[in-house]
Every structure is written in C-alpha cells, then in structure tokens.
mmCIF file of C-alpha atoms in Angstrom:
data_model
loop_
_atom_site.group_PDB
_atom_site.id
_atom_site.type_symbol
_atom_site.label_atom_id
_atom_site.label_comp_id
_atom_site.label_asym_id
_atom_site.label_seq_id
_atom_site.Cartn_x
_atom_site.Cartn_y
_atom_site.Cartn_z
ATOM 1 C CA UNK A 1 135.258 151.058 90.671
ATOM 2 C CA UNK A 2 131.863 149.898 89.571
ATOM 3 C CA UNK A 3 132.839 150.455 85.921
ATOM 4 C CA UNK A 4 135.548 147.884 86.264
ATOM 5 C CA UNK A 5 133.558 145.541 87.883
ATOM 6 C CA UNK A 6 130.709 145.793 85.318
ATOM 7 C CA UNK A 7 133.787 144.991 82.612
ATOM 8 C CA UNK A 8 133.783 148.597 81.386
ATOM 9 C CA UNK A 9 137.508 149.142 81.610
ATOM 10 C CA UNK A 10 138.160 152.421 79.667
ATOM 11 C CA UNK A 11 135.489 153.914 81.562
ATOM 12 C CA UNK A 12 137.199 153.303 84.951
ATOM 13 C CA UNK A 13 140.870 154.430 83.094
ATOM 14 C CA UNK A 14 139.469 157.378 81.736
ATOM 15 C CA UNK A 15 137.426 158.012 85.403
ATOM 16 C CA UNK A 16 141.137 157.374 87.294
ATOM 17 C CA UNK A 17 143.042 159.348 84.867
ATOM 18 C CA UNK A 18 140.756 162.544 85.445
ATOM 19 C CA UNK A 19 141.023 162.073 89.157
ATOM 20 C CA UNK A 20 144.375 161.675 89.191
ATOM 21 C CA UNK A 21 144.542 164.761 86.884
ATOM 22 C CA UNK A 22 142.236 167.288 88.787
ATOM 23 C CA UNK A 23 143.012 170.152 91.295
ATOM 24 C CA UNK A 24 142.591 168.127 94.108
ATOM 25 C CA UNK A 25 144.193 169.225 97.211
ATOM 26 C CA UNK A 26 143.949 165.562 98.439
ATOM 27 C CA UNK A 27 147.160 163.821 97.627
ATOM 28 C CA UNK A 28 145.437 160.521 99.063
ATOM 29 C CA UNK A 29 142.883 160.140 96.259
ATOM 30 C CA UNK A 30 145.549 161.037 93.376
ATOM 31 C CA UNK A 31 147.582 157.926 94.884
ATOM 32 C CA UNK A 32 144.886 156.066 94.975
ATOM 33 C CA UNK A 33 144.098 156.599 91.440
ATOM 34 C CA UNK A 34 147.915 155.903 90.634
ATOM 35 C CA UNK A 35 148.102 152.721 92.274
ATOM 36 C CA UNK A 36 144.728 151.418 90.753
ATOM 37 C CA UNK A 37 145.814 152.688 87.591
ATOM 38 C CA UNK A 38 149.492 150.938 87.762
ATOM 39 C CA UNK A 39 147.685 147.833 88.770
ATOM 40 C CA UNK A 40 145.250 148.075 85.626
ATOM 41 C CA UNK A 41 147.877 148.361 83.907
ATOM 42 C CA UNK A 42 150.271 145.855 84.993
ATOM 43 C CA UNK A 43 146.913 143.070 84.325
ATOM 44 C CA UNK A 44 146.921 144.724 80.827
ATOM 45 C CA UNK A 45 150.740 143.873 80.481
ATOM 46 C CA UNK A 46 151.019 148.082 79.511
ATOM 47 C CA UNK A 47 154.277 147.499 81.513
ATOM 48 C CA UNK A 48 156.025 151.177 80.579
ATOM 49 C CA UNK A 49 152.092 153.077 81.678
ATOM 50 C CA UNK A 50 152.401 150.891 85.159
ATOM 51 C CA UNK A 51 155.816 151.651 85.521
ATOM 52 C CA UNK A 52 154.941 155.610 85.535
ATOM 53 C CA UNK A 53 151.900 155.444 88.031
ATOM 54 C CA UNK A 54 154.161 153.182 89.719
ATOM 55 C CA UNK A 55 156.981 154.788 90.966
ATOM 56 C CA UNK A 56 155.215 157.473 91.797
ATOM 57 C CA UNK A 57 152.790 156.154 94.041
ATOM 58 C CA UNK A 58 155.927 153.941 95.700
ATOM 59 C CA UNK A 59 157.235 157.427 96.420
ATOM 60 C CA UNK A 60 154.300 159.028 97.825
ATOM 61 C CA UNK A 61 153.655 155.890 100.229
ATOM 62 C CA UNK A 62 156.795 156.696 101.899
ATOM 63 C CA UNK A 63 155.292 159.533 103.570
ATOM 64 C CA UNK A 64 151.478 157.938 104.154
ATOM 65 C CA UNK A 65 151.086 156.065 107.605
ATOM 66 C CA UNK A 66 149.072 152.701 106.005
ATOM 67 C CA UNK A 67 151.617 150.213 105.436
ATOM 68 C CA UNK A 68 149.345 147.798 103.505
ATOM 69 C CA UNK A 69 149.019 150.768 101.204
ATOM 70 C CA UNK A 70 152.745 150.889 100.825
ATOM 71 C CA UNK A 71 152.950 147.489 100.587
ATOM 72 C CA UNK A 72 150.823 147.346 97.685
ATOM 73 C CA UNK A 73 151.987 150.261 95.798
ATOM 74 C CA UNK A 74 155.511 148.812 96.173
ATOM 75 C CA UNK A 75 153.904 145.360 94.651
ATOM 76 C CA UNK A 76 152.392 147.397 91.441
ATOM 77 C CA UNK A 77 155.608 149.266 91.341
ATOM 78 C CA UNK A 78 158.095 146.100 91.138
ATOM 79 C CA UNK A 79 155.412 144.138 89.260
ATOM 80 C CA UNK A 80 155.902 147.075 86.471
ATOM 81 C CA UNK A 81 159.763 146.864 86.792
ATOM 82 C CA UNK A 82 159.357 143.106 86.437
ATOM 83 C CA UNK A 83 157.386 143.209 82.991
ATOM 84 C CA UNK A 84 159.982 145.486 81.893
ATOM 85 C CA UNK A 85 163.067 142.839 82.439
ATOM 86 C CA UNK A 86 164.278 145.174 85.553
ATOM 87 C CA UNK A 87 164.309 142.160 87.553
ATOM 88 C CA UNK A 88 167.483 143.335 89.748
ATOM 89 C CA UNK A 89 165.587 146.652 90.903
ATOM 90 C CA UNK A 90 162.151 144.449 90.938
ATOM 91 C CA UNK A 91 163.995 142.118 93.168
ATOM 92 C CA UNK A 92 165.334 144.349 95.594
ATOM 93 C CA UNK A 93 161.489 146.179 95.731
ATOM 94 C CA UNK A 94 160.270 142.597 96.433
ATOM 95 C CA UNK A 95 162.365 142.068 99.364
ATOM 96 C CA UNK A 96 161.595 145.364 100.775
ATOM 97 C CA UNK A 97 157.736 144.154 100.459
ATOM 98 C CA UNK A 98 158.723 141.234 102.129
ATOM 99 C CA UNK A 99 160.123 142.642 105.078
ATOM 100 C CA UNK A 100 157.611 145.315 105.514
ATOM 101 C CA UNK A 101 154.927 142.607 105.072
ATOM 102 C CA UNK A 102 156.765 140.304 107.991
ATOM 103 C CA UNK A 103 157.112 143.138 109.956
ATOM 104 C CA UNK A 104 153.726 144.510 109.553
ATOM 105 C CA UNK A 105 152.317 140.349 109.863
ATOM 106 C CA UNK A 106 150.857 140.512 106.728
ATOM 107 C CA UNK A 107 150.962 136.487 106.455
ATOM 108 C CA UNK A 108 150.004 136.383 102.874
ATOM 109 C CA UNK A 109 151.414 139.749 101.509
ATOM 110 C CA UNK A 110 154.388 138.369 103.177
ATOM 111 C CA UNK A 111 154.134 134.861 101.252
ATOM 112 C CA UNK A 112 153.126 136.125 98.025
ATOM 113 C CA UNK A 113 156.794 138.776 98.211
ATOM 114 C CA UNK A 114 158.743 135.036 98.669
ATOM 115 C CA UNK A 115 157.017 133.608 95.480
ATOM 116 C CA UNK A 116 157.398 136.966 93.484
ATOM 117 C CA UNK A 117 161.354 136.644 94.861
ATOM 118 C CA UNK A 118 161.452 132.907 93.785
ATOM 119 C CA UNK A 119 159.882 133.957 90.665
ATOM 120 C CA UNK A 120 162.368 136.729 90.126
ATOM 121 C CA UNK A 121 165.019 134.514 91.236
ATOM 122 C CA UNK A 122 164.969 132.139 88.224
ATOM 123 C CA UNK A 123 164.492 135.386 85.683
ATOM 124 C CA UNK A 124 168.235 135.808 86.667
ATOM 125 C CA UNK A 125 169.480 132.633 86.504
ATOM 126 C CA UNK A 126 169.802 132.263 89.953
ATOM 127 C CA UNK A 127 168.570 128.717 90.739
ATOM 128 C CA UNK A 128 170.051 128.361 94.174
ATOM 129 C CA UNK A 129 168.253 131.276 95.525
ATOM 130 C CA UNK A 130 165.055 130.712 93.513
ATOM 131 C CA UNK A 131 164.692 126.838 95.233
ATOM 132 C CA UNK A 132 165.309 128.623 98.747
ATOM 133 C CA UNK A 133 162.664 130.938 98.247
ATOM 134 C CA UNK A 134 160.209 128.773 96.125
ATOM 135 C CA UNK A 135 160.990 125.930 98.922
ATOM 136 C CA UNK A 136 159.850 128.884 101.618
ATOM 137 C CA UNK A 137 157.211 129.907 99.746
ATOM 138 C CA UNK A 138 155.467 126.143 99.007
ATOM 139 C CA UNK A 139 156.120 125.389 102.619
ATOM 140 C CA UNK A 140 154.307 128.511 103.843
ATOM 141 C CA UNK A 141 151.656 128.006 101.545
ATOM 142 C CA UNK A 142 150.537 124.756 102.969
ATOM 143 C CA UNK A 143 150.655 126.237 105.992
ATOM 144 C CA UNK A 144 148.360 129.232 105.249
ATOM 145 C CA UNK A 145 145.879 126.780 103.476
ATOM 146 C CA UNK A 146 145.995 124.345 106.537
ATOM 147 C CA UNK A 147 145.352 127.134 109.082
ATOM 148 C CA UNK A 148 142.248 128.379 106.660
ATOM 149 C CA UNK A 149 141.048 124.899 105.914
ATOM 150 C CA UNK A 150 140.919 123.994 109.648
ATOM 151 C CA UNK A 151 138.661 127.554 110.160
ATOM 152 C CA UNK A 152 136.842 126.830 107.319
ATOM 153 C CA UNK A 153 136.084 123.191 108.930
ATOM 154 C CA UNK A 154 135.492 124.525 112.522
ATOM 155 C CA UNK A 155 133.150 127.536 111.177
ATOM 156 C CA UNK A 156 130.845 124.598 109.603
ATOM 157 C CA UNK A 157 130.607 122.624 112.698
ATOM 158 C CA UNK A 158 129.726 125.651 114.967
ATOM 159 C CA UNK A 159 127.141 126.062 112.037
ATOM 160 C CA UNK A 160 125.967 122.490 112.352
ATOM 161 C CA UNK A 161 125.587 122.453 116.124
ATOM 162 C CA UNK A 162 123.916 125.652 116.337
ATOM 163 C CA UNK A 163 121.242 124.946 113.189
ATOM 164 C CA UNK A 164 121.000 121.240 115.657
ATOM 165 C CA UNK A 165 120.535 122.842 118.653
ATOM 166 C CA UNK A 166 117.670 125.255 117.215
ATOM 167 C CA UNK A 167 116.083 121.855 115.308
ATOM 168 C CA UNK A 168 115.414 120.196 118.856
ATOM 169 C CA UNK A 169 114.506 123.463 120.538
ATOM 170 C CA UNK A 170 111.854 123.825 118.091
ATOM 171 C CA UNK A 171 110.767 119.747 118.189
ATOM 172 C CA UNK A 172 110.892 119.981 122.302
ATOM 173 C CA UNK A 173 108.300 123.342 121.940
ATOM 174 C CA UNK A 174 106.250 121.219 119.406
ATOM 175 C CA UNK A 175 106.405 118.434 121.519
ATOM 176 C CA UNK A 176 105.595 119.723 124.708
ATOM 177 C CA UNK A 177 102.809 121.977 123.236
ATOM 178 C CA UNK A 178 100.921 118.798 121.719
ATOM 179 C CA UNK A 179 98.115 117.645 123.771
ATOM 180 C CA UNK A 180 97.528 114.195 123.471
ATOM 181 C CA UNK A 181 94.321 112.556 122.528
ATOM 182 C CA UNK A 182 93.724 110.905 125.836
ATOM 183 C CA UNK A 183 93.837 113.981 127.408
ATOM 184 C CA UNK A 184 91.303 116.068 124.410
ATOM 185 C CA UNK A 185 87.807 116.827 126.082
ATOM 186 C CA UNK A 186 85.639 114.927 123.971
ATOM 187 C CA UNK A 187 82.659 116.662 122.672
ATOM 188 C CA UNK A 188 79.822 114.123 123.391
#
C-alpha cells in the first residue's frame, strides 16, 4: 500500500474499497482488502466501518489455511467490537486469538491477545481477572524483550569479531607484503 505509506490515506481507501468491490473471482484479495480496510479503520477510530470489514473477514478466515491471517483478522475484528463498547463479544474474540496464537507459537501475537484481555478486563470492571492477565502479560513481556535484547547483543559481537578478524587479516597481508628497507636494492 504505497499510498498509505506515502500518507495518502483516501487514496489507499478508495484503492481497497474498489478491490474489494470488483468481480474478482479471488476471494483471497477481497479479504485482504477487508482486513486492511478494518484495520484502517479501527486506527481512524471509524469503529461501526471496521466493525463491517471486520466480521466479515473473521468469517472468511475460518475457511483459509494461514492462521496468522486468521489471527489478525480476528484482532481487527474484536478491536472493532472493542471501540464499539462490545467488550463481552471482544473478549471472548481475544481469547480465541490467544489460543490460536499459543497454539500456532505466535510468542508475541500470543502476548499482545493477554494485554488486549487485561485491557478488556478492566472495561468490565473485572479487576481480578484484569491483574491476572496484565500480571501475565508484563511478565511475558520482559521475557520477550530479554530474549531479543540478548540477540540483539550477541548479533553485535559476531559483528565485532568478524569486522576484527578482517582488520588483522588485512594488517598481516600489509605487513607481510612490506619489504623492509634493509632488504630494498639500493640504486647506486
């Protein structure tokens, strides 16, 4: 969606909206269309338009093999319900994205459905379940930004040790292909 990307919003709606309203005898790209265009429209807070591309694209996932797919139409789709107040329906979406996500080990899909639950949680008024899940969710989170902080870290060093390892390859070949003075025939 370079049109989005540039910043050019409508352009991309009205470009989704006419691919999700043509002829096409692909079902994929129409979902694809719905789901980006639930999404857009969940960022715009156009709850009741995100709610419509929503559901439907939640439905056609069912029958598509691609679970991340399904995982995030399902997100788009309770995301709209939340917006709306329909935090009882959202919540019971959230914890089927959860254990699709867990299932599926989709770490942080799986993470982000516990804060989105915790979230929910406190919408109703439940504050029991909301600390359990926010609790979850925090401790999981340090987790997932331990685990990348230590790749991050070891990345670097093989980075390091392989730029130092090419530094004195390339002083030894300098080195060795100096010829000393001493050793210069001199032109007398």
């Amino acid at each position: 969606m370079v049109y989005g990307e540039d910043g050019n919003f409508d352009e991309a709606e009205k470009l989704l909206i006419e691919l999700y309203n043509s002829d096409s005898k692909n079902k994929f790209y129409k979902a694809v269309a719905a789901n980006t265009l639930s999404f857009i429209y969940n960022n715009g807070e156009q709850y009741k338009k995100a709610l419509k591309y929503g559901k439907e694209v939640a439905e056609f996932s069912k029958t598509f093999p691609d679970m991340r797919f399904r995982v995030e139409a399902l997100t788009n789709y309770s995301n709209a319900l939340k917006g709306l107040g329909k935090n009882v329906k959202a919540g019971k979406i959230m914890k089927e994205i959860y254990l699709l996500a867990k299932k599926n080990k989709f770490t942080i899909k799986m993470n982000n459905a516990i804060g989105n639950l915790a979230l929910n949680y406190e919408a109703l008024g439940d504050y029991k379940s909301a600390y359990k899940y926010y609790k979850d969710f925090a401790e999981r989170r340090d987790s997932l930004l331990n685990e990348s902080t230590i790749a991050k870290i070891n990345e670097l060093q093989i980075k390091y040790e392989t730029e130092k390892k090419d530094r004195d390859r390339k002083s030894t070949r300098l080195n060795s292909s100096h010829i000393p003075l001493s050793r210069m025939p001199s032109s007398a």
